[in-house]
Amino acid sequence: MGMNYGWVVLTVITLLEGLSGFGRTTALSPFLKDLCHDLSLTTVQISGAYTLANLLAGFFLPKIGFSYDNKNPVHFMRFYVCLFGGAFILLSMLRFLELHAFFNFCIFGLSFAAIRASVHAYAVVGRSTTAIWFGKN
């Protein structure tokens, strides 16, 4: 019975990972007009910052894996939970800081890079936990 449960978990994780791709690209769409207005950025600039953030987060993937292998999992997760939350807090405060558009672009991009890196870290933990379970069973 335990082996069947593992396959169910693996199937659910795989489906969630695949379906979340749609959310990644469309999560900003309803807010794009307001973001442009609040941050004094164009849609192209927001798209560029988002693209650069994804690329930057991708470059950190090897470091994330290395960190997971060499750190206590609790400390690993605490760091990325704080990074994830801090990035959203910073994004929510951008309008009130009234910075120049260039700085809004940079902070927006770096915040999204932190969010994407955190999501990658969560995926590493989930996949590692699943692999350990299958290794034991």
CSV table of C-alpha atoms in Angstrom, one decimal:
chain,number,residue,atom,x,y,z
A,1,MET,CA,0.0,0.0,0.0
A,2,GLY,CA,2.9,2.4,0.8
A,3,MET,CA,4.4,2.1,-2.6
A,4,ASN,CA,1.1,3.1,-4.3
A,5,TYR,CA,0.8,6.2,-2.1
A,6,GLY,CA,4.3,7.3,-3.2
A,7,TRP,CA,3.3,7.1,-6.9
A,8,VAL,CA,0.2,9.2,-6.1
A,9,VAL,CA,2.4,11.8,-4.4
A,10,LEU,CA,4.8,11.8,-7.4
A,11,THR,CA,2.0,12.2,-9.9
A,12,VAL,CA,0.4,15.1,-7.9
A,13,ILE,CA,3.8,16.8,-7.6
A,14,THR,CA,4.5,16.4,-11.3
A,15,LEU,CA,1.1,17.7,-12.3
A,16,LEU,CA,1.3,20.7,-10.0
A,17,GLU,CA,4.8,21.5,-11.3
A,18,GLY,CA,3.6,21.3,-14.9
A,19,LEU,CA,0.4,23.3,-14.4
A,20,SER,CA,2.2,26.0,-12.4
A,21,GLY,CA,4.0,27.1,-15.6
A,22,PHE,CA,0.8,28.9,-16.7
A,23,GLY,CA,0.7,30.8,-13.5
A,24,ARG,CA,4.3,32.0,-13.7
A,25,THR,CA,3.7,33.8,-17.0
A,26,THR,CA,0.2,35.1,-16.3
A,27,ALA,CA,0.4,36.0,-12.6
A,28,LEU,CA,1.3,39.7,-13.4
A,29,SER,CA,-1.2,40.1,-16.3
A,30,PRO,CA,-4.2,41.4,-14.2
A,31,PHE,CA,-1.9,43.9,-12.4
A,32,LEU,CA,0.2,45.0,-15.3
A,33,LYS,CA,-1.5,48.3,-16.0
A,34,ASP,CA,-1.4,49.3,-12.3
A,35,LEU,CA,2.2,48.2,-12.0
A,36,CYS,CA,3.1,50.4,-15.0
A,37,HIS,CA,1.3,53.4,-13.4
A,38,ASP,CA,2.6,52.9,-9.9
A,39,LEU,CA,6.3,52.2,-10.8
A,40,SER,CA,6.5,54.6,-13.8
A,41,LEU,CA,7.6,51.6,-16.0
A,42,THR,CA,6.4,50.5,-19.4
A,43,THR,CA,5.1,47.0,-20.1
A,44,VAL,CA,8.3,46.2,-22.0
A,45,GLN,CA,10.4,47.3,-19.0
A,46,ILE,CA,8.4,45.1,-16.6
A,47,SER,CA,8.6,42.2,-19.0
A,48,GLY,CA,12.4,42.8,-19.3
A,49,ALA,CA,12.8,42.9,-15.6
A,50,TYR,CA,10.8,39.7,-15.2
A,51,THR,CA,12.8,38.0,-17.9
A,52,LEU,CA,16.1,39.1,-16.4
A,53,ALA,CA,14.9,37.9,-13.0
A,54,ASN,CA,14.2,34.4,-14.4
A,55,LEU,CA,17.6,34.3,-16.0
A,56,LEU,CA,19.4,35.5,-12.8
A,57,ALA,CA,17.5,33.0,-10.7
A,58,GLY,CA,18.5,30.2,-13.2
A,59,PHE,CA,22.1,31.1,-12.7
A,60,PHE,CA,21.7,30.5,-9.0
A,61,LEU,CA,20.3,27.0,-9.4
A,62,PRO,CA,23.7,25.2,-8.9
A,63,LYS,CA,24.3,27.3,-5.8
A,64,ILE,CA,20.9,26.4,-4.4
A,65,GLY,CA,21.5,22.7,-4.9
A,66,PHE,CA,25.0,23.0,-3.4
A,67,SER,CA,23.5,24.9,-0.4
A,68,TYR,CA,20.9,22.3,0.1
A,69,ASP,CA,23.5,19.5,0.1
A,70,ASN,CA,25.7,21.3,2.6
A,71,LYS,CA,23.3,23.1,5.0
A,72,ASN,CA,20.9,21.9,7.6
A,73,PRO,CA,17.5,21.6,5.8
A,74,VAL,CA,15.8,23.7,8.5
A,75,HIS,CA,18.2,26.6,8.0
A,76,PHE,CA,18.0,26.2,4.3
A,77,MET,CA,14.2,26.5,4.3
A,78,ARG,CA,14.2,29.4,6.8
A,79,PHE,CA,16.5,31.4,4.6
A,80,TYR,CA,14.4,30.9,1.5
A,81,VAL,CA,11.1,31.5,3.3
A,82,CYS,CA,12.6,34.8,4.6
A,83,LEU,CA,13.9,35.7,1.1
A,84,PHE,CA,10.6,34.9,-0.5
A,85,GLY,CA,8.6,37.0,2.1
A,86,GLY,CA,11.1,39.8,2.1
A,87,ALA,CA,11.0,40.1,-1.7
A,88,PHE,CA,7.2,40.4,-1.6
A,89,ILE,CA,7.3,43.0,1.2
A,90,LEU,CA,9.8,45.0,-0.8
A,91,LEU,CA,7.7,44.8,-4.0
A,92,SER,CA,4.6,46.0,-2.0
A,93,MET,CA,6.5,49.0,-0.7
A,94,LEU,CA,8.0,50.1,-4.1
A,95,ARG,CA,5.2,52.6,-4.8
A,96,PHE,CA,5.6,54.3,-1.4
A,97,LEU,CA,9.3,54.7,-1.8
A,98,GLU,CA,8.8,56.9,-4.8
A,99,LEU,CA,12.1,56.0,-6.5
A,100,HIS,CA,13.3,56.8,-10.0
A,101,ALA,CA,12.0,54.4,-12.7
A,102,PHE,CA,15.5,52.9,-13.1
A,103,PHE,CA,15.6,51.9,-9.4
A,104,ASN,CA,12.1,50.6,-9.6
A,105,PHE,CA,13.2,48.4,-12.5
A,106,CYS,CA,16.2,47.1,-10.6
A,107,ILE,CA,14.4,46.4,-7.4
A,108,PHE,CA,11.5,44.8,-9.3
A,109,GLY,CA,13.9,42.6,-11.1
A,110,LEU,CA,16.0,41.6,-8.1
A,111,SER,CA,12.8,41.0,-6.0
A,112,PHE,CA,11.5,38.6,-8.7
A,113,ALA,CA,14.9,36.9,-8.9
A,114,ALA,CA,14.7,36.3,-5.2
A,115,ILE,CA,11.1,34.9,-5.5
A,116,ARG,CA,12.1,32.6,-8.4
A,117,ALA,CA,15.2,31.4,-6.5
A,118,SER,CA,13.0,30.7,-3.5
A,119,VAL,CA,10.6,28.7,-5.7
A,120,HIS,CA,13.5,26.8,-7.1
A,121,ALA,CA,14.7,26.0,-3.6
A,122,TYR,CA,11.2,24.8,-2.6
A,123,ALA,CA,11.3,22.5,-5.7
A,124,VAL,CA,14.7,21.1,-4.7
A,125,VAL,CA,13.3,20.3,-1.2
A,126,GLY,CA,10.2,18.7,-2.6
A,127,ARG,CA,12.0,16.6,-5.2
A,128,SER,CA,14.7,15.6,-2.7
A,129,THR,CA,12.1,14.5,-0.2
A,130,THR,CA,10.3,12.5,-2.9
A,131,ALA,CA,13.6,10.9,-4.0
A,132,ILE,CA,14.5,10.0,-0.4
A,133,TRP,CA,11.1,8.4,0.1
A,134,PHE,CA,11.4,6.3,-3.1
A,135,GLY,CA,15.0,5.4,-2.0
A,136,LYS,CA,13.7,4.0,1.3
A,137,ASN,CA,10.7,2.3,-0.1
